């Protein structure tokens, strides 16, 4: 067929063009997403069919399923999203027939639908070599969520697992078996792992690193048969006469295009499979498109998701009258395999005639880098990076844009020294056409356009362009483009805390820590100017409280506090306060409930159980606060710090104490965490949750720190939040012991307190962090910055110096004077009225104001300022 079909299919009629998408995988969903986000989306009706029992999910992140993520966590869309955008969806129903003349499809259930344009996004299927015995029970594949469920079930009856295939998916599968505590093996036909992407040196280092993790690697092995084993369920017999025994076998030996439907109905198929397409992703039928791994362009199948996304974009463009086309895709990739950083760029095997190579090997650090350049050393042809992939963001666009290399190309992979070469090849050297995010096809120019449109924060830029929201590998470069462009625009990249301090919050925290500064006045005198303001005073007060944990109402600190901190309670809209005692993990005795009830009745307080499993009293007047606190303290309660930017609650389910599904004692862990971190001042409020099993009754994954019990220990999730912009927490580490869990939380909390901006939630903090989750792991787990011991010591000092602020205030008569309405009278505020509702007094409404009283000639006591 011709390479390009120029006839476009713009819909000019009033009747919506009916688009049927066969397959609702990642690429099929991307096509739908592009249609519903198109300015003319109302001219198109979309129907999608999926033979799987669920809508599109992230296959790239499949291995995360074995680290605690659920099928819901992996979802890319939802029924609500499709309903909202008018997309019809049919699951568990395979399209089995195409009538090209009538332009209809028929499903296995007998459903018939007509179409104007048909999009085949049927993907691929795992290649299973025809090995005798390979179809036995516990011989599985690694492709869908159902496959993962089968692997998990088999692992419960197995001790040894083998993956046939040492490519990208094979190693991901090996990671999964390893996480299931199987004695794991990888069997590869080629002489090295990832033979397509890596050269001999890179493959050798990758093998060493993976074997150090406890996974056995067998290369140059051709499996001849699978028979019954002696010590395990099966025996794998190789062509060289050797064998290994295993209980489970997972085939991950590559993919084949799912072209059966097109093949049956006379749509052109390539010689070795795949639906032949042109640059517009049109097949041999002018009304049928093919995209993703089922499509064959220029004799090539593209087995990565990014090219599939580009095909989806091209197909939508052609249907809607645009000019975007698919002209091939770069197959460079950067990933982390079993904790090992690996990247492959362009001609990794130096197959270009006359190619020259430069190699850097650091055995001590486990680093291998190889550059492949043109014969005249002017352009970059490819690269292999193992153990350190930081240069990927620079090297990839240099290769794609054929940029001129420095006179000494080796400086691009050598360790950086003063005057080293990489600084000359930053983002400013890249043309606007340079692709920054391959997952979502975002160029440098796209980022610049978004920045000029107002996206001047990293999280904002990621959100509006989607750059960095796929695999995350480009996040650091997105940040570099942002800063470089702001500088060009004359926008000073200024993160000073305020006009009184020419330092960021992080820098000020380091100054307080290293110079042991204990007061605001001392910090201002040494490192600031002026008198301070409502921005810097509370921020510095919070930092001082985090590091030194001194009583916030001391003379040196009280001037820095917000109203809520000054009065140790949350001021409400009528001028009264709420009182929230700590009820750690929501656990309270019957007597405790009675005591709280008596206090609520005595002071006529509106009472409500909060979402954080605490009891909140509303309507306390200023003079009543110490009286209420005294009774609470006598009953064994202490402040719940609901008024401060600090730990609020640690929510929990009942866990293994009572629940028949509970894996671990979630209540005890939640109590321990709340008592450990209570009172810690932080840049913003912190919330935690502990669930006793993956049913997640404590909603832990919507918290700053979420902990979920499994049969192997605790899974830790970080940086989630509810509120106006909910964010699902990310899995940080799995199968942790109690000690490991607490150690990691200590480190993360204190690193957050040191490095976050003022009033920045943990979710935004991580989204704006260069390197994101992976960088945070390197700091906390690998101690990349050599900070962990200091972070732990800092946290221990906070724990050791904790005091209940209510009790501390009750013991200080001078401080109690503040809790009076007037400085010259014991009078109380009698201008409040109740509004009765559902058996409680609530929404107290202010009576005529002081100004009105003065107008009547009434004497008003002097108010305290």
mmCIF file of N, CA and C in Angstrom, residues 683-804:
data_model
loop_
_atom_site.group_PDB
_atom_site.id
_atom_site.type_symbol
_atom_site.label_atom_id
_atom_site.label_comp_id
_atom_site.label_asym_id
_atom_site.label_seq_id
_atom_site.Cartn_x
_atom_site.Cartn_y
_atom_site.Cartn_z
ATOM 1 N N UNK A 683 5.841 21.825 57.897
ATOM 2 C CA UNK A 683 5.449 22.893 56.968
ATOM 3 C C UNK A 683 3.941 22.979 56.750
ATOM 4 N N UNK A 684 3.261 21.858 56.785
ATOM 5 C CA UNK A 684 1.808 21.829 56.682
ATOM 6 C C UNK A 684 1.308 20.673 57.539
ATOM 7 N N UNK A 685 0.005 20.552 57.654
ATOM 8 C CA UNK A 685 -0.544 19.475 58.465
ATOM 9 C C UNK A 685 -0.179 18.118 57.875
ATOM 10 N N UNK A 686 -0.094 17.117 58.747
ATOM 11 C CA UNK A 686 0.223 15.751 58.346
ATOM 12 C C UNK A 686 -0.889 14.821 58.815
ATOM 13 N N UNK A 687 -1.238 13.889 57.948
ATOM 14 C CA UNK A 687 -2.224 12.884 58.312
ATOM 15 C C UNK A 687 -1.687 11.516 57.922
ATOM 16 N N UNK A 688 -2.009 10.523 58.750
ATOM 17 C CA UNK A 688 -1.576 9.162 58.478
ATOM 18 C C UNK A 688 -2.760 8.207 58.607
ATOM 19 N N UNK A 689 -2.582 7.043 58.039
ATOM 20 C CA UNK A 689 -3.603 6.013 58.158
ATOM 21 C C UNK A 689 -2.954 4.641 58.158
ATOM 22 N N UNK A 690 -3.523 3.714 58.927
ATOM 23 C CA UNK A 690 -2.999 2.345 58.985
ATOM 24 C C UNK A 690 -4.154 1.376 58.762
ATOM 25 N N UNK A 691 -4.049 0.582 57.700
ATOM 26 C CA UNK A 691 -5.060 -0.430 57.401
ATOM 27 C C UNK A 691 -4.487 -1.812 57.669
ATOM 28 N N UNK A 692 -5.314 -2.673 58.241
ATOM 29 C CA UNK A 692 -4.866 -4.008 58.608
ATOM 30 C C UNK A 692 -4.827 -5.002 57.473
ATOM 31 N N UNK A 693 -5.331 -4.613 56.295
ATOM 32 C CA UNK A 693 -5.258 -5.474 55.119
ATOM 33 C C UNK A 693 -5.519 -4.614 53.893
ATOM 34 N N UNK A 694 -5.475 -5.215 52.719
ATOM 35 C CA UNK A 694 -5.613 -4.449 51.484
ATOM 36 C C UNK A 694 -7.049 -4.014 51.210
ATOM 37 N N UNK A 695 -7.989 -4.375 52.061
ATOM 38 C CA UNK A 695 -9.345 -3.854 51.912
ATOM 39 C C UNK A 695 -9.400 -2.364 52.257
ATOM 40 N N UNK A 696 -8.382 -1.892 52.968
ATOM 41 C CA UNK A 696 -8.128 -0.468 53.113
ATOM 42 C C UNK A 696 -9.257 0.315 53.801
ATOM 43 N N UNK A 697 -9.745 -0.198 54.921
ATOM 44 C CA UNK A 697 -10.827 0.489 55.619
ATOM 45 C C UNK A 697 -10.392 1.823 56.223
ATOM 46 N N UNK A 698 -9.101 2.001 56.465
ATOM 47 C CA UNK A 698 -8.612 3.265 57.029
ATOM 48 C C UNK A 698 -8.301 4.293 55.953
ATOM 49 N N UNK A 699 -8.519 3.945 54.693
ATOM 50 C CA UNK A 699 -8.277 4.871 53.570
ATOM 51 C C UNK A 699 -6.863 5.439 53.637
ATOM 52 N N UNK A 700 -5.900 4.557 53.931
ATOM 53 C CA UNK A 700 -4.525 4.993 54.175
ATOM 54 C C UNK A 700 -3.887 5.635 52.948
ATOM 55 N N UNK A 701 -4.280 5.197 51.756
ATOM 56 C CA UNK A 701 -3.619 5.696 50.550
ATOM 57 C C UNK A 701 -4.070 7.101 50.154
ATOM 58 N N UNK A 702 -4.953 7.698 50.948
ATOM 59 C CA UNK A 702 -5.313 9.103 50.719
ATOM 60 C C UNK A 702 -4.629 10.015 51.732
ATOM 61 N N UNK A 703 -3.654 9.470 52.454
ATOM 62 C CA UNK A 703 -2.990 10.231 53.515
ATOM 63 C C UNK A 703 -1.546 10.588 53.114
ATOM 64 N N UNK A 704 -0.960 11.498 53.896
ATOM 65 C CA UNK A 704 0.448 11.840 53.690
ATOM 66 C C UNK A 704 1.318 10.594 53.864
ATOM 67 N N UNK A 705 0.949 9.782 54.840
ATOM 68 C CA UNK A 705 1.636 8.506 55.061
ATOM 69 C C UNK A 705 0.568 7.429 55.241
ATOM 70 N N UNK A 706 0.580 6.452 54.341
ATOM 71 C CA UNK A 706 -0.379 5.362 54.426
ATOM 72 C C UNK A 706 0.345 4.051 54.653
ATOM 73 N N UNK A 707 -0.124 3.279 55.600
ATOM 74 C CA UNK A 707 0.514 2.009 55.939
ATOM 75 C C UNK A 707 -0.529 0.911 55.794
ATOM 76 N N UNK A 708 -0.199 -0.139 55.033
ATOM 77 C CA UNK A 708 -1.138 -1.235 54.790
ATOM 78 C C UNK A 708 -0.451 -2.555 55.125
ATOM 79 N N UNK A 709 -1.115 -3.362 55.901
ATOM 80 C CA UNK A 709 -0.560 -4.650 56.311
ATOM 81 C C UNK A 709 -0.732 -5.684 55.214
ATOM 82 N N UNK A 710 0.298 -6.518 55.051
ATOM 83 C CA UNK A 710 0.219 -7.675 54.159
ATOM 84 C C UNK A 710 0.690 -8.893 54.944
ATOM 85 N N UNK A 711 0.707 -10.034 54.295
ATOM 86 C CA UNK A 711 1.160 -11.234 54.995
ATOM 87 C C UNK A 711 2.677 -11.258 55.169
ATOM 88 N N UNK A 712 3.363 -10.267 54.572
ATOM 89 C CA UNK A 712 4.826 -10.214 54.691
ATOM 90 C C UNK A 712 5.315 -9.019 55.511
ATOM 91 N N UNK A 713 4.423 -8.177 55.980
ATOM 92 C CA UNK A 713 4.843 -6.988 56.732
ATOM 93 C C UNK A 713 3.987 -5.788 56.360
ATOM 94 N N UNK A 714 4.604 -4.612 56.365
ATOM 95 C CA UNK A 714 3.886 -3.364 56.094
ATOM 96 C C UNK A 714 4.308 -2.795 54.743
ATOM 97 N N UNK A 715 3.340 -2.314 53.976
ATOM 98 C CA UNK A 715 3.618 -1.534 52.773
ATOM 99 C C UNK A 715 3.434 -0.060 53.116
ATOM 100 N N UNK A 716 4.415 0.754 52.761
ATOM 101 C CA UNK A 716 4.384 2.178 53.083
ATOM 102 C C UNK A 716 4.085 2.998 51.832
ATOM 103 N N UNK A 717 3.038 3.813 51.902
ATOM 104 C CA UNK A 717 2.677 4.746 50.837
ATOM 105 C C UNK A 717 2.937 6.165 51.324
ATOM 106 N N UNK A 718 3.354 7.041 50.421
ATOM 107 C CA UNK A 718 3.724 8.390 50.844
ATOM 108 C C UNK A 718 3.111 9.453 49.939
ATOM 109 N N UNK A 719 2.919 10.623 50.530
ATOM 110 C CA UNK A 719 2.597 11.869 49.823
ATOM 111 C C UNK A 719 1.245 11.848 49.124
ATOM 112 N N UNK A 720 0.248 11.294 49.783
ATOM 113 C CA UNK A 720 -1.121 11.408 49.295
ATOM 114 C C UNK A 720 -1.845 12.488 50.071
ATOM 115 N N UNK A 721 -3.005 12.867 49.612
ATOM 116 C CA UNK A 721 -3.835 13.791 50.398
ATOM 117 C C UNK A 721 -5.251 13.818 49.836
ATOM 118 N N UNK A 722 -6.182 14.220 50.677
ATOM 119 C CA UNK A 722 -7.550 14.461 50.238
ATOM 120 C C UNK A 722 -7.692 15.924 49.884
ATOM 121 N N UNK A 723 -8.798 16.534 50.286
ATOM 122 C CA UNK A 723 -8.954 17.971 50.099
ATOM 123 C C UNK A 723 -9.392 18.355 48.701
ATOM 124 N N UNK A 724 -9.079 19.614 48.333
ATOM 125 C CA UNK A 724 -9.546 20.170 47.062
ATOM 126 C C UNK A 724 -8.932 19.465 45.863
ATOM 127 N N UNK A 725 -7.668 19.052 45.985
ATOM 128 C CA UNK A 725 -6.990 18.351 44.899
ATOM 129 C C UNK A 725 -6.490 17.013 45.417
ATOM 130 N N UNK A 726 -7.368 16.008 45.470
ATOM 131 C CA UNK A 726 -6.959 14.709 46.031
ATOM 132 C C UNK A 726 -5.805 14.106 45.241
ATOM 133 N N UNK A 727 -4.945 13.406 45.963
ATOM 134 C CA UNK A 727 -3.822 12.720 45.316
ATOM 135 C C UNK A 727 -3.623 11.371 45.981
ATOM 136 N N UNK A 728 -3.563 10.343 45.182
ATOM 137 C CA UNK A 728 -3.327 8.995 45.682
ATOM 138 C C UNK A 728 -1.861 8.890 46.102
ATOM 139 N N UNK A 729 -1.611 8.321 47.258
ATOM 140 C CA UNK A 729 -0.235 8.147 47.733
ATOM 141 C C UNK A 729 0.507 7.140 46.860
ATOM 142 N N UNK A 730 1.825 7.291 46.788
ATOM 143 C CA UNK A 730 2.669 6.400 45.994
ATOM 144 C C UNK A 730 3.309 5.345 46.890
ATOM 145 N N UNK A 731 3.411 4.139 46.360
ATOM 146 C CA UNK A 731 4.063 3.070 47.099
ATOM 147 C C UNK A 731 5.548 3.381 47.238
ATOM 148 N N UNK A 732 6.027 3.432 48.475
ATOM 149 C CA UNK A 732 7.425 3.777 48.749
ATOM 150 C C UNK A 732 8.270 2.529 49.015
ATOM 151 N N UNK A 733 7.754 1.617 49.816
ATOM 152 C CA UNK A 733 8.503 0.399 50.152
ATOM 153 C C UNK A 733 7.522 -0.674 50.596
ATOM 154 N N UNK A 734 7.918 -1.925 50.425
ATOM 155 C CA UNK A 734 7.022 -3.052 50.715
ATOM 156 C C UNK A 734 7.627 -4.002 51.735
ATOM 157 N N UNK A 735 6.736 -4.757 52.385
ATOM 158 C CA UNK A 735 7.123 -5.865 53.264
ATOM 159 C C UNK A 735 8.092 -5.420 54.355
ATOM 160 N N UNK A 736 7.775 -4.299 54.998
ATOM 161 C CA UNK A 736 8.657 -3.738 56.020
ATOM 162 C C UNK A 736 8.337 -4.305 57.392
ATOM 163 N N UNK A 737 9.368 -4.456 58.201
ATOM 164 C CA UNK A 737 9.170 -4.785 59.613
ATOM 165 C C UNK A 737 8.732 -3.515 60.337
ATOM 166 N N UNK A 738 8.290 -3.658 61.604
ATOM 167 C CA UNK A 738 7.912 -2.481 62.392
ATOM 168 C C UNK A 738 9.067 -1.490 62.463
ATOM 169 N N UNK A 739 10.272 -1.996 62.710
ATOM 170 C CA UNK A 739 11.445 -1.126 62.866
ATOM 171 C C UNK A 739 11.775 -0.395 61.562
ATOM 172 N N UNK A 740 11.724 -1.113 60.435
ATOM 173 C CA UNK A 740 12.014 -0.480 59.144
ATOM 174 C C UNK A 740 10.973 0.584 58.816
ATOM 175 N N UNK A 741 9.722 0.268 59.079
ATOM 176 C CA UNK A 741 8.642 1.211 58.793
ATOM 177 C C UNK A 741 8.853 2.523 59.542
ATOM 178 N N UNK A 742 9.074 2.429 60.844
ATOM 179 C CA UNK A 742 9.237 3.637 61.653
ATOM 180 C C UNK A 742 10.495 4.400 61.246
ATOM 181 N N UNK A 743 11.560 3.679 60.936
ATOM 182 C CA UNK A 743 12.804 4.331 60.513
ATOM 183 C C UNK A 743 12.581 5.147 59.248
ATOM 184 N N UNK A 744 11.878 4.565 58.272
ATOM 185 C CA UNK A 744 11.651 5.277 57.011
ATOM 186 C C UNK A 744 10.745 6.486 57.217
ATOM 187 N N UNK A 745 9.708 6.330 58.043
ATOM 188 C CA UNK A 745 8.814 7.472 58.293
ATOM 189 C C UNK A 745 9.566 8.585 59.015
ATOM 190 N N UNK A 746 10.375 8.234 60.007
ATOM 191 C CA UNK A 746 11.209 9.235 60.689
ATOM 192 C C UNK A 746 11.992 10.061 59.673
ATOM 193 N N UNK A 747 12.652 9.368 58.781
ATOM 194 C CA UNK A 747 13.537 10.037 57.820
ATOM 195 C C UNK A 747 12.740 10.905 56.849
ATOM 196 N N UNK A 748 11.645 10.361 56.332
ATOM 197 C CA UNK A 748 10.872 11.126 55.348
ATOM 198 C C UNK A 748 10.257 12.369 55.990
ATOM 199 N N UNK A 749 9.664 12.209 57.166
ATOM 200 C CA UNK A 749 9.038 13.348 57.841
ATOM 201 C C UNK A 749 10.056 14.453 58.087
ATOM 202 N N UNK A 750 11.216 14.097 58.596
ATOM 203 C CA UNK A 750 12.200 15.125 58.908
ATOM 204 C C UNK A 750 12.807 15.719 57.641
ATOM 205 N N UNK A 751 12.983 14.919 56.602
ATOM 206 C CA UNK A 751 13.476 15.455 55.324
ATOM 207 C C UNK A 751 12.449 16.420 54.741
ATOM 208 N N UNK A 752 11.174 16.092 54.869
ATOM 209 C CA UNK A 752 10.093 16.988 54.445
ATOM 210 C C UNK A 752 10.137 18.290 55.241
ATOM 211 N N UNK A 753 10.287 18.180 56.557
ATOM 212 C CA UNK A 753 10.327 19.379 57.401
ATOM 213 C C UNK A 753 11.505 20.283 57.034
ATOM 214 N N UNK A 754 12.586 19.694 56.609
ATOM 215 C CA UNK A 754 13.777 20.483 56.271
ATOM 216 C C UNK A 754 13.693 21.108 54.889
ATOM 217 N N UNK A 755 13.073 20.433 53.929
ATOM 218 C CA UNK A 755 13.226 20.844 52.536
ATOM 219 C C UNK A 755 11.969 21.383 51.872
ATOM 220 N N UNK A 756 10.805 21.231 52.484
ATOM 221 C CA UNK A 756 9.569 21.702 51.850
ATOM 222 C C UNK A 756 9.479 23.220 51.915
ATOM 223 N N UNK A 757 8.686 23.796 51.029
ATOM 224 C CA UNK A 757 8.406 25.223 51.086
ATOM 225 C C UNK A 757 7.363 25.493 52.161
ATOM 226 N N UNK A 758 7.206 26.741 52.489
ATOM 227 C CA UNK A 758 6.220 27.169 53.479
ATOM 228 C C UNK A 758 4.815 26.739 53.043
ATOM 229 N N UNK A 759 4.086 26.137 53.971
ATOM 230 C CA UNK A 759 2.702 25.707 53.761
ATOM 231 C C UNK A 759 2.548 24.778 52.558
ATOM 232 N N UNK A 760 3.521 23.922 52.353
ATOM 233 C CA UNK A 760 3.497 22.985 51.232
ATOM 234 C C UNK A 760 3.162 21.588 51.724
ATOM 235 N N UNK A 761 2.073 21.005 51.194
ATOM 236 C CA UNK A 761 1.709 19.641 51.553
ATOM 237 C C UNK A 761 2.731 18.666 51.002
ATOM 238 N N UNK A 762 2.779 17.475 51.576
ATOM 239 C CA UNK A 762 3.768 16.487 51.130
ATOM 240 C C UNK A 762 3.571 16.116 49.667
ATOM 241 N N UNK A 763 2.326 16.106 49.187
ATOM 242 C CA UNK A 763 2.064 15.729 47.797
ATOM 243 C C UNK A 763 2.703 16.720 46.832
ATOM 244 N N UNK A 764 2.525 18.020 47.104
ATOM 245 C CA UNK A 764 3.105 19.046 46.238
ATOM 246 C C UNK A 764 4.622 19.048 46.382
ATOM 247 N N UNK A 765 5.095 18.821 47.591
ATOM 248 C CA UNK A 765 6.542 18.748 47.849
ATOM 249 C C UNK A 765 7.194 17.699 46.956
ATOM 250 N N UNK A 766 6.609 16.503 46.900
ATOM 251 C CA UNK A 766 7.219 15.453 46.093
ATOM 252 C C UNK A 766 7.034 15.717 44.600
ATOM 253 N N UNK A 767 5.870 16.263 44.204
ATOM 254 C CA UNK A 767 5.647 16.551 42.795
ATOM 255 C C UNK A 767 6.640 17.585 42.270
ATOM 256 N N UNK A 768 7.087 18.480 43.142
ATOM 257 C CA UNK A 768 8.035 19.514 42.737
ATOM 258 C C UNK A 768 9.492 19.116 42.936
ATOM 259 N N UNK A 769 9.709 17.956 43.501
ATOM 260 C CA UNK A 769 11.069 17.489 43.769
ATOM 261 C C UNK A 769 11.672 16.882 42.507
ATOM 262 N N UNK A 770 12.832 17.359 42.107
ATOM 263 C CA UNK A 770 13.491 16.766 40.949
ATOM 264 C C UNK A 770 13.818 15.306 41.244
ATOM 265 N N UNK A 771 13.360 14.448 40.378
ATOM 266 C CA UNK A 771 13.570 13.018 40.610
ATOM 267 C C UNK A 771 12.418 12.361 41.319
ATOM 268 N N UNK A 772 11.532 13.162 41.954
ATOM 269 C CA UNK A 772 10.312 12.652 42.552
ATOM 270 C C UNK A 772 10.510 11.489 43.509
ATOM 271 N N UNK A 773 9.665 10.493 43.360
ATOM 272 C CA UNK A 773 9.648 9.355 44.275
ATOM 273 C C UNK A 773 10.981 8.620 44.281
ATOM 274 N N UNK A 774 11.577 8.415 43.118
ATOM 275 C CA UNK A 774 12.833 7.667 43.063
ATOM 276 C C UNK A 774 13.952 8.406 43.796
ATOM 277 N N UNK A 775 13.959 9.724 43.667
ATOM 278 C CA UNK A 775 14.979 10.499 44.395
ATOM 279 C C UNK A 775 14.749 10.385 45.898
ATOM 280 N N UNK A 776 13.483 10.461 46.308
ATOM 281 C CA UNK A 776 13.175 10.343 47.738
ATOM 282 C C UNK A 776 13.615 8.980 48.269
ATOM 283 N N UNK A 777 13.398 7.936 47.490
ATOM 284 C CA UNK A 777 13.860 6.602 47.896
ATOM 285 C C UNK A 777 15.382 6.585 48.064
ATOM 286 N N UNK A 778 16.079 7.223 47.121
ATOM 287 C CA UNK A 778 17.546 7.205 47.193
ATOM 288 C C UNK A 778 18.049 7.927 48.430
ATOM 289 N N UNK A 779 17.344 8.976 48.850
ATOM 290 C CA UNK A 779 17.747 9.720 50.049
ATOM 291 C C UNK A 779 17.453 8.919 51.309
ATOM 292 N N UNK A 780 16.275 8.318 51.356
ATOM 293 C CA UNK A 780 15.796 7.685 52.588
ATOM 294 C C UNK A 780 16.277 6.242 52.728
ATOM 295 N N UNK A 781 16.260 5.487 51.649
ATOM 296 C CA UNK A 781 16.625 4.068 51.723
ATOM 297 C C UNK A 781 18.124 3.868 51.499
ATOM 298 N N UNK A 782 18.655 4.563 50.484
ATOM 299 C CA UNK A 782 20.066 4.371 50.132
ATOM 300 C C UNK A 782 20.992 5.372 50.817
ATOM 301 N N UNK A 783 20.413 6.355 51.516
ATOM 302 C CA UNK A 783 21.195 7.391 52.209
ATOM 303 C C UNK A 783 22.135 8.115 51.239
ATOM 304 N N UNK A 784 21.589 8.501 50.097
ATOM 305 C CA UNK A 784 22.376 9.137 49.043
ATOM 306 C C UNK A 784 23.074 10.403 49.521
ATOM 307 N N UNK A 785 22.424 11.166 50.404
ATOM 308 C CA UNK A 785 22.981 12.434 50.874
ATOM 309 C C UNK A 785 23.713 12.301 52.203
ATOM 310 N N UNK A 786 23.824 11.061 52.685
ATOM 311 C CA UNK A 786 24.494 10.816 53.967
ATOM 312 C C UNK A 786 23.857 11.631 55.098
ATOM 313 N N UNK A 787 22.522 11.671 55.080
ATOM 314 C CA UNK A 787 21.765 12.488 56.034
ATOM 315 C C UNK A 787 20.991 11.669 57.060
ATOM 316 N N UNK A 788 20.825 10.379 56.793
ATOM 317 C CA UNK A 788 19.839 9.598 57.545
ATOM 318 C C UNK A 788 20.082 9.593 59.049
ATOM 319 N N UNK A 789 21.330 9.457 59.463
ATOM 320 C CA UNK A 789 21.629 9.435 60.901
ATOM 321 C C UNK A 789 21.238 10.761 61.541
ATOM 322 N N UNK A 790 21.489 11.853 60.844
ATOM 323 C CA UNK A 790 21.148 13.173 61.363
ATOM 324 C C UNK A 790 19.633 13.359 61.416
ATOM 325 N N UNK A 791 18.927 12.898 60.387
ATOM 326 C CA UNK A 791 17.468 12.996 60.378
ATOM 327 C C UNK A 791 16.858 12.212 61.542
ATOM 328 N N UNK A 792 17.392 11.021 61.790
ATOM 329 C CA UNK A 792 16.877 10.200 62.890
ATOM 330 C C UNK A 792 17.149 10.847 64.247
ATOM 331 N N UNK A 793 18.356 11.424 64.400
ATOM 332 C CA UNK A 793 18.693 12.086 65.665
ATOM 333 C C UNK A 793 17.802 13.292 65.891
ATOM 334 N N UNK A 794 17.517 14.026 64.808
ATOM 335 C CA UNK A 794 16.641 15.192 64.889
ATOM 336 C C UNK A 794 15.238 14.775 65.346
ATOM 337 N N UNK A 795 14.738 13.683 64.763
ATOM 338 C CA UNK A 795 13.417 13.201 65.146
ATOM 339 C C UNK A 795 13.399 12.733 66.600
ATOM 340 N N UNK A 796 14.448 12.061 67.019
ATOM 341 C CA UNK A 796 14.487 11.567 68.393
ATOM 342 C C UNK A 796 14.468 12.713 69.394
ATOM 343 N N UNK A 797 15.127 13.839 69.066
ATOM 344 C CA UNK A 797 15.104 14.986 69.969
ATOM 345 C C UNK A 797 13.683 15.530 70.118
ATOM 346 N N UNK A 798 12.942 15.569 69.017
ATOM 347 C CA UNK A 798 11.548 16.029 69.080
ATOM 348 C C UNK A 798 10.725 15.102 69.966
ATOM 349 N N UNK A 799 10.918 13.806 69.800
ATOM 350 C CA UNK A 799 10.163 12.830 70.592
ATOM 351 C C UNK A 799 10.498 12.963 72.077
ATOM 352 N N UNK A 800 11.771 13.127 72.377
ATOM 353 C CA UNK A 800 12.216 13.183 73.771
ATOM 354 C C UNK A 800 11.776 14.447 74.487
ATOM 355 N N UNK A 801 11.514 15.520 73.749
ATOM 356 C CA UNK A 801 11.194 16.806 74.380
ATOM 357 C C UNK A 801 9.710 17.145 74.315
ATOM 358 N N UNK A 802 8.872 16.174 73.969
ATOM 359 C CA UNK A 802 7.442 16.448 73.839
ATOM 360 C C UNK A 802 6.829 16.849 75.182
ATOM 361 N N UNK A 803 5.967 17.857 75.146
ATOM 362 C CA UNK A 803 5.141 18.244 76.298
ATOM 363 C C UNK A 803 3.752 18.585 75.784
ATOM 364 N N UNK A 804 2.729 18.223 76.549
ATOM 365 C CA UNK A 804 1.363 18.612 76.195
ATOM 366 C C UNK A 804 1.227 20.119 76.397
#
